[in-house]
CSV table of C-alpha atoms and ligand atoms in Angstrom, one decimal:
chain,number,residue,atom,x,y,z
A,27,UNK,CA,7.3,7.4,228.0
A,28,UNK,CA,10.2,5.2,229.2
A,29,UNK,CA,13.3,4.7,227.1
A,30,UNK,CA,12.8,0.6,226.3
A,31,UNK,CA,15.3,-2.1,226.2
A,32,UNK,CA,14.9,-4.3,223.6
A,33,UNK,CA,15.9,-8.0,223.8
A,34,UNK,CA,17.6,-9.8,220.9
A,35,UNK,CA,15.2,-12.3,219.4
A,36,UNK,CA,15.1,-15.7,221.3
A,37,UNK,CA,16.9,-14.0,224.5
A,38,UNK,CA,13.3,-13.1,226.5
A,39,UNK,CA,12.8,-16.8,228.5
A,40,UNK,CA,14.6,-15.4,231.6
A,41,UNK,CA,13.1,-12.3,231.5
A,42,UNK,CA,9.6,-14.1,231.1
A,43,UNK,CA,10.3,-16.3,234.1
A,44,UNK,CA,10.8,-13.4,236.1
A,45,UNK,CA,14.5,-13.5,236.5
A,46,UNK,CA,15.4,-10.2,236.7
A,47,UNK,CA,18.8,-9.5,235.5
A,48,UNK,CA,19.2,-8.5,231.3
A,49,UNK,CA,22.5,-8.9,230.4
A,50,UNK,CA,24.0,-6.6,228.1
A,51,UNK,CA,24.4,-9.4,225.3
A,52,UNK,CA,20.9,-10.3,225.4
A,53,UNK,CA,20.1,-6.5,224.4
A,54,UNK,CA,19.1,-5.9,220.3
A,55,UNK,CA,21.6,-2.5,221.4
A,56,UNK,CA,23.2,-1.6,224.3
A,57,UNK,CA,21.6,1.1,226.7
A,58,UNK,CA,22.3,4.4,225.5
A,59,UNK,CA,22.8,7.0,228.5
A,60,UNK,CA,22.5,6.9,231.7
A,61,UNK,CA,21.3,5.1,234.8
A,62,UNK,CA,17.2,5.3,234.9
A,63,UNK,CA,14.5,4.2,234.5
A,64,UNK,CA,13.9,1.3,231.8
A,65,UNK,CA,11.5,-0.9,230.7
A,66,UNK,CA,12.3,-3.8,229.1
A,67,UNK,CA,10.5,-5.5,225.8
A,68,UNK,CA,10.8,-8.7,223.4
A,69,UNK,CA,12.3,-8.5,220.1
A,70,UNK,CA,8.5,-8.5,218.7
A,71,UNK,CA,7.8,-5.4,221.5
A,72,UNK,CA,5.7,-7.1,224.2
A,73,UNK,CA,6.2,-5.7,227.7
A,74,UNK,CA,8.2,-8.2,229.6
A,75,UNK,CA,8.8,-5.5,233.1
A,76,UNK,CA,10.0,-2.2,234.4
A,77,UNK,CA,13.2,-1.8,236.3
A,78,UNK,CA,16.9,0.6,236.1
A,79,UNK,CA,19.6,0.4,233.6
A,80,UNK,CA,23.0,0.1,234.8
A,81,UNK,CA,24.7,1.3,231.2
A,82,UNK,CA,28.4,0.1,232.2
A,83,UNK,CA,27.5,-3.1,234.0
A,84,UNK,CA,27.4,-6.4,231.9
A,85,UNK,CA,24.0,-6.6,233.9
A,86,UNK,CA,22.5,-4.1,231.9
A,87,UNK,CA,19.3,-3.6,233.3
A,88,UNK,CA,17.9,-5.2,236.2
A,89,UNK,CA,13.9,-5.5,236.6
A,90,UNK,CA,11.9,-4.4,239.5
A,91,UNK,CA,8.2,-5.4,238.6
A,92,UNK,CA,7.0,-7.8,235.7
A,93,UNK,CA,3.0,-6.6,235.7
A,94,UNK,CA,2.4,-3.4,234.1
A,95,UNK,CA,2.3,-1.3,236.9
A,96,UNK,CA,4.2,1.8,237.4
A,97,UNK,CA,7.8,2.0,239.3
A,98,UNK,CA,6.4,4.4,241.7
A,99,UNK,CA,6.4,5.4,245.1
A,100,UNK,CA,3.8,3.2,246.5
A,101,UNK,CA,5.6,0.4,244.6
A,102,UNK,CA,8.8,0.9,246.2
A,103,UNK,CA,7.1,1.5,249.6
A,104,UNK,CA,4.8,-1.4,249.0
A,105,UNK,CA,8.4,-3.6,248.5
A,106,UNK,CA,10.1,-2.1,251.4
A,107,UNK,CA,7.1,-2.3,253.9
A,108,UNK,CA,7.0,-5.9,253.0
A,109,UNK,CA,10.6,-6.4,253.8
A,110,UNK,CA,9.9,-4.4,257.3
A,111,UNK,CA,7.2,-7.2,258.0
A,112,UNK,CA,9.1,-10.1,257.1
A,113,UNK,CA,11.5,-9.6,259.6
A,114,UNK,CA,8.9,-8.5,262.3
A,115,UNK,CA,8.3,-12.1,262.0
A,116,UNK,CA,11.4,-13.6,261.6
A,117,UNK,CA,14.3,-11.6,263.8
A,118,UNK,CA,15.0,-13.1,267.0
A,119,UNK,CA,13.5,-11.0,270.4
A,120,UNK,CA,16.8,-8.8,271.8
A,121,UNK,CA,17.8,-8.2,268.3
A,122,UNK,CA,18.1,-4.6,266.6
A,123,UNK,CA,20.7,-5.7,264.1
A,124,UNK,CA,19.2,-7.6,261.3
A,125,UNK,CA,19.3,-6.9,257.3
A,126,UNK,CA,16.0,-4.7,256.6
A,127,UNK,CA,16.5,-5.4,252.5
A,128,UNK,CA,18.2,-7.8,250.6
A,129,UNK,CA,18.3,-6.5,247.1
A,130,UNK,CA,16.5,-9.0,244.5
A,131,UNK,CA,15.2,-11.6,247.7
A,132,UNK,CA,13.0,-8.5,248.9
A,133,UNK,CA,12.4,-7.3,244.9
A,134,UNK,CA,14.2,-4.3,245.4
A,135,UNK,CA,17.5,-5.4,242.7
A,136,UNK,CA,21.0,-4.2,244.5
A,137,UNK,CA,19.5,-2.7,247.4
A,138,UNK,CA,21.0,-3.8,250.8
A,139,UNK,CA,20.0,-2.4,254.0
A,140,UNK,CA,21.1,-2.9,257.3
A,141,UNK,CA,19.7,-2.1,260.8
A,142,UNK,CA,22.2,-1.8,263.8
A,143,UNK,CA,19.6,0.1,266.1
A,144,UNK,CA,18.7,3.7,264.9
A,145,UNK,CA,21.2,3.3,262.2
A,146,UNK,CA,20.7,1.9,258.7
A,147,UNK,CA,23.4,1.5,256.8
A,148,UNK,CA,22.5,1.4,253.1
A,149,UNK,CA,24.4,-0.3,250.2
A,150,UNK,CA,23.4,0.6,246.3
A,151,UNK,CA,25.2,-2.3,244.0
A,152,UNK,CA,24.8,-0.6,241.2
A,153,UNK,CA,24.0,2.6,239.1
A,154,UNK,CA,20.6,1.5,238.3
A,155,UNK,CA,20.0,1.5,242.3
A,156,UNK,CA,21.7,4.5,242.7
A,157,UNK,CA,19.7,6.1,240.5
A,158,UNK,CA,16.5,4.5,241.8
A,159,UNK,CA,17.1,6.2,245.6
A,160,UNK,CA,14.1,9.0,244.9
A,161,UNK,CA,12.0,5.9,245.6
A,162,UNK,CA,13.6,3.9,248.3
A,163,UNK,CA,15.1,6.6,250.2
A,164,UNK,CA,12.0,8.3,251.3
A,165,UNK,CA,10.4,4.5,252.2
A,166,UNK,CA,12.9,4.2,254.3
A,167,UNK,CA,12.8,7.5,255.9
A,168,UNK,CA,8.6,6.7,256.7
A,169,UNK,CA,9.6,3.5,258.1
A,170,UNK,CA,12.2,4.9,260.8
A,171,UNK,CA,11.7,8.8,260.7
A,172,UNK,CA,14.5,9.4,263.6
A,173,UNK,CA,17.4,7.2,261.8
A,174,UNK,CA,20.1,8.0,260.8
A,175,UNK,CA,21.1,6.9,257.3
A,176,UNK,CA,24.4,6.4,256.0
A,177,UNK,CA,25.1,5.1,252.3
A,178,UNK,CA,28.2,3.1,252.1
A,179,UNK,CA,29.7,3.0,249.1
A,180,UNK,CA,33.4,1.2,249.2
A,181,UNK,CA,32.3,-1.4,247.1
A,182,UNK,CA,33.7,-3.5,243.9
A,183,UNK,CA,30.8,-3.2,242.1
A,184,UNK,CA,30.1,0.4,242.1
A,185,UNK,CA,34.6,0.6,241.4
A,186,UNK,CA,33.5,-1.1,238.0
A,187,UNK,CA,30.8,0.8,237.5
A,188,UNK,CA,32.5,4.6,237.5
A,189,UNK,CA,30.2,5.2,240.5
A,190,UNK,CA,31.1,7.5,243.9
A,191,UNK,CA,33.5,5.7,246.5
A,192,UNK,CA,33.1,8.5,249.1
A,193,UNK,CA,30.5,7.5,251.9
A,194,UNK,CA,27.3,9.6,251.9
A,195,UNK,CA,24.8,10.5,255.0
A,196,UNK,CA,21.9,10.7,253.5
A,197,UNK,CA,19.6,11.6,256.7
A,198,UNK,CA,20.0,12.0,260.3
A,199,UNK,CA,23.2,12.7,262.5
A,200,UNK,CA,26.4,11.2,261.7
A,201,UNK,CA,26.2,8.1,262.9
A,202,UNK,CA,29.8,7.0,265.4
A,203,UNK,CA,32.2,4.7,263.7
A,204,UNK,CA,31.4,2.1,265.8
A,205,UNK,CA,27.7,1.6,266.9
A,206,UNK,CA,26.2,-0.9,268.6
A,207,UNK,CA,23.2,-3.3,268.2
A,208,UNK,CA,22.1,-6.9,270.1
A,209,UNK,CA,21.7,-9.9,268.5
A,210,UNK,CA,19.4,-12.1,271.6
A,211,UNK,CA,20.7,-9.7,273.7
A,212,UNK,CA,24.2,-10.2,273.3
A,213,UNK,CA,25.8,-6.6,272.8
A,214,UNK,CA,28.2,-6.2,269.1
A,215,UNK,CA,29.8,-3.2,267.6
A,216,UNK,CA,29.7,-3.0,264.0
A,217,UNK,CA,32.8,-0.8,262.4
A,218,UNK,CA,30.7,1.5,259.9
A,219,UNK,CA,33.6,3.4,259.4
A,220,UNK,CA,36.0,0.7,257.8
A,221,UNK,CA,34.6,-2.3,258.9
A,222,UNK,CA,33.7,-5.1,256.0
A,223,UNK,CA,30.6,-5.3,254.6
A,224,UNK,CA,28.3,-2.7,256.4
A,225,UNK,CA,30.3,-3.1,259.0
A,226,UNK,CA,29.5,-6.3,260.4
A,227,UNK,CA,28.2,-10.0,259.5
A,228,UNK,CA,25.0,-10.0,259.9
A,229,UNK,CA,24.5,-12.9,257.8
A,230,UNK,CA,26.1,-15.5,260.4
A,231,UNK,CA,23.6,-15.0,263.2
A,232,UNK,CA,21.5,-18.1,263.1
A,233,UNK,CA,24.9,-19.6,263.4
A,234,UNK,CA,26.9,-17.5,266.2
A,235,UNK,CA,23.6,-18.8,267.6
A,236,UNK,CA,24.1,-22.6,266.7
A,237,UNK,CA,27.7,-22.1,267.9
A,238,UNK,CA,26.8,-20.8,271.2
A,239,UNK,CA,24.5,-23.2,272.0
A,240,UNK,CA,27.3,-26.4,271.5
A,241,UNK,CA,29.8,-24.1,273.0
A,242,UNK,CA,29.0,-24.6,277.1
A,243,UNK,CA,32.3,-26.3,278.6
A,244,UNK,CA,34.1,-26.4,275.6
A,245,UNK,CA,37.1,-25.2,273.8
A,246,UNK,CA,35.9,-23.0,270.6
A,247,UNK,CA,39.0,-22.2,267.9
A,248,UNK,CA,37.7,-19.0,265.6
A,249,UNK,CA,39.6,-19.0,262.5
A,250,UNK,CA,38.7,-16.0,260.3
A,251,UNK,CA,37.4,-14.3,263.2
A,252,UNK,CA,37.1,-10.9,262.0
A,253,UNK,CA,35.4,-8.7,264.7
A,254,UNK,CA,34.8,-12.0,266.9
A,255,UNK,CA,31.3,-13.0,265.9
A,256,UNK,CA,31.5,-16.6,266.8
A,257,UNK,CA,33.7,-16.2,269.6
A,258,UNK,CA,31.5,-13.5,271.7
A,259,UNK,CA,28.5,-16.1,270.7
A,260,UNK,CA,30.4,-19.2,272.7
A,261,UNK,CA,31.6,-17.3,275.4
A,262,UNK,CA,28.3,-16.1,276.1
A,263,UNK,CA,26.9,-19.8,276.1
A,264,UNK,CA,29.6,-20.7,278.3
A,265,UNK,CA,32.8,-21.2,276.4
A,266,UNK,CA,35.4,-22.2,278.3
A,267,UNK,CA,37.8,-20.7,276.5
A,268,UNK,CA,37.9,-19.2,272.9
A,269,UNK,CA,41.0,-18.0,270.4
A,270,UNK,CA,40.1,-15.9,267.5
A,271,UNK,CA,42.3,-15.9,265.1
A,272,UNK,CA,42.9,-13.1,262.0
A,273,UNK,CA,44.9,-11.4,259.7
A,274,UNK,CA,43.4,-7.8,260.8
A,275,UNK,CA,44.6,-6.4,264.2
A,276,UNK,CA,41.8,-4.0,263.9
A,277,UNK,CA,39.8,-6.4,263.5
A,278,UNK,CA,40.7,-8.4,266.6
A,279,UNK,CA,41.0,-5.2,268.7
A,280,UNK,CA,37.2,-4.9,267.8
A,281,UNK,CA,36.8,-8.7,268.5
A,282,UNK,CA,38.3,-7.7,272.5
A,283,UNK,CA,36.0,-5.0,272.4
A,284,UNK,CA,32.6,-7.1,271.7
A,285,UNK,CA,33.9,-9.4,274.5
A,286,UNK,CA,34.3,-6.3,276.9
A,287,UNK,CA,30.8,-4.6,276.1
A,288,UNK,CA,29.6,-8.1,277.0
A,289,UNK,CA,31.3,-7.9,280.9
A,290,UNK,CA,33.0,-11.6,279.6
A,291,UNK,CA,36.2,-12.6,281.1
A,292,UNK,CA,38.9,-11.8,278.6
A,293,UNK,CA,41.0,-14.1,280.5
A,294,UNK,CA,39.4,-17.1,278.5
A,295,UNK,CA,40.0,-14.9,275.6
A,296,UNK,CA,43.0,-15.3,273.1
A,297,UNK,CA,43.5,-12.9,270.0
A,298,UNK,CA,46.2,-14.1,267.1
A,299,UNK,CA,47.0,-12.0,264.5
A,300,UNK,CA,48.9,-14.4,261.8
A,301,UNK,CA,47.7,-16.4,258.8
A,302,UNK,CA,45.1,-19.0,259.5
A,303,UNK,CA,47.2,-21.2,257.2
A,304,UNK,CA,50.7,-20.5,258.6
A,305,UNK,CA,48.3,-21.1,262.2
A,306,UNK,CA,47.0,-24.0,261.6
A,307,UNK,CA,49.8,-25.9,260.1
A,308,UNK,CA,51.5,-24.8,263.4
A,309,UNK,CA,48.6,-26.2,265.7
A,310,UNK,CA,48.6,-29.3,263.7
A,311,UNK,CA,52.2,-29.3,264.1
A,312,UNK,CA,51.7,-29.4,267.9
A,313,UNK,CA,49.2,-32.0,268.3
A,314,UNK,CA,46.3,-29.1,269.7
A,315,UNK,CA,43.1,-30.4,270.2
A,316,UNK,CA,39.7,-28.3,270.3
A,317,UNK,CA,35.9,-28.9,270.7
A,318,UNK,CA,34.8,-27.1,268.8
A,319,UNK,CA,36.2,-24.5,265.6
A,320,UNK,CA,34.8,-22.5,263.0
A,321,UNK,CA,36.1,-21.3,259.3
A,322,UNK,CA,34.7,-19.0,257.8
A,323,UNK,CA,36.9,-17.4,255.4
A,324,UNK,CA,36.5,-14.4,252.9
A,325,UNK,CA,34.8,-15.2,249.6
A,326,UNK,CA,37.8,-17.4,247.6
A,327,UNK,CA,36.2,-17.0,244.6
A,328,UNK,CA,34.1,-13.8,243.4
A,329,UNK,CA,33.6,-15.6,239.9
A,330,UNK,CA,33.7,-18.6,238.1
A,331,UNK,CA,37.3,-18.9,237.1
A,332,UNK,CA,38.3,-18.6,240.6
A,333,UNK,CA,36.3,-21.8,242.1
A,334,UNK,CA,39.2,-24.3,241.3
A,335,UNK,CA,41.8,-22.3,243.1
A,336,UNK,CA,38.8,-21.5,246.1
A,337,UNK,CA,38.2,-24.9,246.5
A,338,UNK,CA,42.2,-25.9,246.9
A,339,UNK,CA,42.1,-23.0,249.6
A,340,UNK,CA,38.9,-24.3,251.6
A,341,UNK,CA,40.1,-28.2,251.7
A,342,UNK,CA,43.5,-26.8,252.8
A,343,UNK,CA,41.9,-24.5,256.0
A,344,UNK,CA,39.3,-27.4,256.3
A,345,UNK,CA,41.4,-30.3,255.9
A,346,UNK,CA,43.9,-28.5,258.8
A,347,UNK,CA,41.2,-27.7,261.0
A,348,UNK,CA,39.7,-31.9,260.8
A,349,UNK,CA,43.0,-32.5,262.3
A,350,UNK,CA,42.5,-30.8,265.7
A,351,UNK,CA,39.4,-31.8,266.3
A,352,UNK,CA,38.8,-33.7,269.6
A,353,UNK,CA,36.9,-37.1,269.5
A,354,UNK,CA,33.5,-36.0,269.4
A,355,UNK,CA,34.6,-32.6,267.8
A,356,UNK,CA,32.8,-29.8,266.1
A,357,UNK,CA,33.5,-28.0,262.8
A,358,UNK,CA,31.6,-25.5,261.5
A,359,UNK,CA,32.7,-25.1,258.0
A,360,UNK,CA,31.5,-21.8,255.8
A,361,UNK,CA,31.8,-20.6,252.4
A,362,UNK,CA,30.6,-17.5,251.0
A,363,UNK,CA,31.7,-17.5,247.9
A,364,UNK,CA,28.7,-17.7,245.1
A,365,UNK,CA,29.9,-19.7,242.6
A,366,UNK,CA,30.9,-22.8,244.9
A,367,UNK,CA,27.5,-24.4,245.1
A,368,UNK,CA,26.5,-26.6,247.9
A,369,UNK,CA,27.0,-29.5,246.0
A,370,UNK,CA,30.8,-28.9,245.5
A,371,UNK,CA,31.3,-27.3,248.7
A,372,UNK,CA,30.4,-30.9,250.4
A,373,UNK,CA,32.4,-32.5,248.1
A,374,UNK,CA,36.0,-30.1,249.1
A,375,UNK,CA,34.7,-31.1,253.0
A,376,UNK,CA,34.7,-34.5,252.0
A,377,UNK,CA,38.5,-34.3,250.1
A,378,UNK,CA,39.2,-32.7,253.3
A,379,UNK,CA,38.1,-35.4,255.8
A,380,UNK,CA,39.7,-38.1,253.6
A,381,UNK,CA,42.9,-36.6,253.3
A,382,UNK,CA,43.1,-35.8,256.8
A,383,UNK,CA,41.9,-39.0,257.9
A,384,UNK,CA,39.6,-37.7,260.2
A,385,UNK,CA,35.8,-38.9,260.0
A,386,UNK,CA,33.3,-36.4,259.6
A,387,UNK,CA,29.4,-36.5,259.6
A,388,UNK,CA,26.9,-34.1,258.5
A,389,UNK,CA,24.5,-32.7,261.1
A,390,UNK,CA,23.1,-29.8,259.3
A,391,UNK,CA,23.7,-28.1,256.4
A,392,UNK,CA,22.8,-24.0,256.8
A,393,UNK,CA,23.0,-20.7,255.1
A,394,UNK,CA,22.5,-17.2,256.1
A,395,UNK,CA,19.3,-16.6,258.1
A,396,UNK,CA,15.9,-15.4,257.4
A,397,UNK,CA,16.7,-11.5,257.4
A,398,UNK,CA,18.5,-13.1,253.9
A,399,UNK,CA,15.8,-14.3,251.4
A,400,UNK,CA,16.8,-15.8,248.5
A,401,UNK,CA,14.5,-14.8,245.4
A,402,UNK,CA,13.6,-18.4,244.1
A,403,UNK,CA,13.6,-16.6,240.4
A,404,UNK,CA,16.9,-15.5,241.1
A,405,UNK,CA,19.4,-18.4,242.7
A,406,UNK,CA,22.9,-16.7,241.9
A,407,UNK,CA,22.1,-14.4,245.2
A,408,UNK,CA,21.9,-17.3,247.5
A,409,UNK,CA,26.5,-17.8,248.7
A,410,UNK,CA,26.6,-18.5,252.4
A,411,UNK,CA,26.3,-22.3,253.3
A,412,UNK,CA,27.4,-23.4,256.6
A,413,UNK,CA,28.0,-26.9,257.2
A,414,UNK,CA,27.9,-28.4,260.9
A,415,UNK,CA,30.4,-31.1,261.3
A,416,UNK,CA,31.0,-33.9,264.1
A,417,UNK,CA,33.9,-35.8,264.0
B,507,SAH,N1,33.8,-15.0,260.7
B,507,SAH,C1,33.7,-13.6,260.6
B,507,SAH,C2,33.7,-13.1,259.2
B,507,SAH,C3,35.0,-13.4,258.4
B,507,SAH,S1,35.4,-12.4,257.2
B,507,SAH,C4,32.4,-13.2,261.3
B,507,SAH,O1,31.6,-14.0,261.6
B,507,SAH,O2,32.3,-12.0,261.6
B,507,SAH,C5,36.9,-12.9,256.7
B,507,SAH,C6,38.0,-12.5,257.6
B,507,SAH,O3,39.2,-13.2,257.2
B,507,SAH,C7,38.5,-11.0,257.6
B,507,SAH,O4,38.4,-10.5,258.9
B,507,SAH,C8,39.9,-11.0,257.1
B,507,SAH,O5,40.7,-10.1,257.8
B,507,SAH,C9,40.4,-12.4,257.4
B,507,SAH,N2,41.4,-13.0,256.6
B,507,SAH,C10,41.5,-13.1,255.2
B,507,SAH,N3,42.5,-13.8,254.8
B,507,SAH,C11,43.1,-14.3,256.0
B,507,SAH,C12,44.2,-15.2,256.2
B,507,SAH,N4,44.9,-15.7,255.2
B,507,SAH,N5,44.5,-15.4,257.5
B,507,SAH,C13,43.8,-14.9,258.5
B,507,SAH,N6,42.8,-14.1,258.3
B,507,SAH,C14,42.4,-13.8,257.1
């Protein structure tokens, strides 16, 4: 018998259209004990779905499955299989880097995983997840018996929720700090050892891809470069030259080294290590000019109360970068941060174009690729957009 979770009266509509987060509030009492699993029922005790409790987490609970059905092994293998075969059909040829899961838009609730080659790198969001590994581990293991499997855990979320920080291996060899995967054949490293995110972002590939593709002959500005994504893409569409700029040495070191495992000339390559403010008011300062430049910044704002003071920062970078834009000029603008929806995030581009008095059409508007799904039940997951600029 499974401990239930019983909803307040009146608080079951999200639950009933199948979104699958139950906040703590909603609960009649909180969940006593520890992460496992739950199901989760009405006020008048219908079964609304089966998923994990996360006790500490103001997401209480998060639900896996909404028919009746058990959370089983051949569920979880069921879910993760299906994930496998969505990006069969969706990942570029020449790519072995891709994200395998992505927690609620592949039904598996704050489950990431991602492939660089014969290594997944696994992320569990929250205790609920972490205690759900019984089930997703061995999937995993069926789908690519020779990996190696490394759970990273340096994460905010699990910090909030009292949960392990330390990195675990849960099968295989020790993977190498830095491993390498292709994305359409172009070679990257990503930093599993104290890289962000898994250790690389996989989520921009569809647009390294865009950005190669415009980048033949021109001039490509990388602000926020990180490990260089953008700036290997250009160089391999024929970049004529590219400067990454970042706060992170490491990070720019690692930016030289994608270039190098590449055989590109890193004579056409500049690294800056300074503030892309401080940078660009500097550039702007000097009249530059570039074909093409990208921002893509760190998530401003985690939460709600930060989108005012995230939006002040992305018109600042994106007002800057308007100004060196040639005639004819490319900006890719990006935003990660959740809570700044599409909507406003057009709207900061636009405060930016007028105040720089620099014309600016849309050509497309983007988000993370395919190897990304987006639950429809469950929007607050969707937070890269990408907008592609002329001037
Ligand atoms: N565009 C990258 C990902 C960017 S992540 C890619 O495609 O891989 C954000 C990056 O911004 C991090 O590498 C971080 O070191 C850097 N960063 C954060 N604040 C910064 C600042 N004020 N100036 C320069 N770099 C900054």
């Amino acid at each position: 018998m499974l401990k239930p979770l019983t909803l307040r009266p009146g608080r079951d509509d999200a639950a009933r259209r199948r979104h699958p987060w139950v906040f703590s509030r909603a609960l009649s009492a909180p969940p006593s004990g520890a992460a496992e699993e739950i199901e989760v029922r009405s006020a008048s005790g219908a079964l609304l779905g089966r998923g994990f409790a996360s006790p500490r987490s103001s997401i209480a609970a998060r639900i896996w499955r909404f028919d009746d059905g058990p959370l089983d092994a051949a569920f979880v293998n069921g879910r993760v299989e299906a994930a496998a075969k969505l990006r069969e059909r969706f990942v570029p040829p020449l790519t072995d880097g891709y994200r395998l899961v992505h927690t609620e838009g592949d039904g598996l609730p704050g489950l990431v995983v991602d492939r660089y080659g014969d290594v997944l790198v696994v992320q569990a969001t929250t205790a609920g997840t972490e205690a759900a590994r019984p089930l997703w581990l061995p999937a995993l293991q069926a789908l690519f018996p020779s990996a190696s499997i490394l759970q990273r855990n340096d994460l905010a979320s699990r910090h909030g929720e009292g949960l392990p920080l330390e990195d675990e291996l849960l099968a295989g060899e020790r993977p190498p700090d830095r491993v390498p995967f292709r994305e359409r054949g172009v070679t990257y490293f990503a930093d599993l050892a104290g890289g962000q995110k898994t250790g690389f972002f996989l989520d921009q590939r569809e647009n390294r891809h865009l950005v190669g593709g415009l980048a033949a002959g021109k001039s490509v500005l990388n602000l926020f470069s990180y490990s260089g994504g953008f700036g290997v893409a250009a160089l391999a569409g024929g970049a004529s030259r590219v400067t990454h700029v970042d706060v992170s040495e490491p990070a720019l070191a690692l930016a030289r080294e994608n270039h190098a495992a590449n055989g590109q000339d890193l004579s056409r390559v500049e690294t800056l290590a300074a503030d892309v403010f401080d940078d660009l008011r500097a550039r702007v300062g000097r009249g530059e000019s570039w074909d093409v430049v990208v921002t893509d910044p760190p998530a401003f704002a985690k939460k709600t109360p930060d989108v005012d003071r995230a939006c002040r920062g992305y018109k600042d970078v994106n007002r800057l970068a308007m100004k060196l834009l040639a005639p004819g000029g490319i900006l890719l603008a990006c935003s990660c941060s959740g809570p700044v929806s599409v909507d406003l995030f057009q709207k900061v581009l636009f405060a930016a174009s007028f105040d720089a008095g620099v014309p600016a059409r849309i050509l497309e508007r983007r988000g993370a690729g395919p190897d990304h799904p987006v639950s429809i039940d469950c929007p607050e997951t969707e937070y890269l957009k990408a907008f592609l600029l002329a001037r």
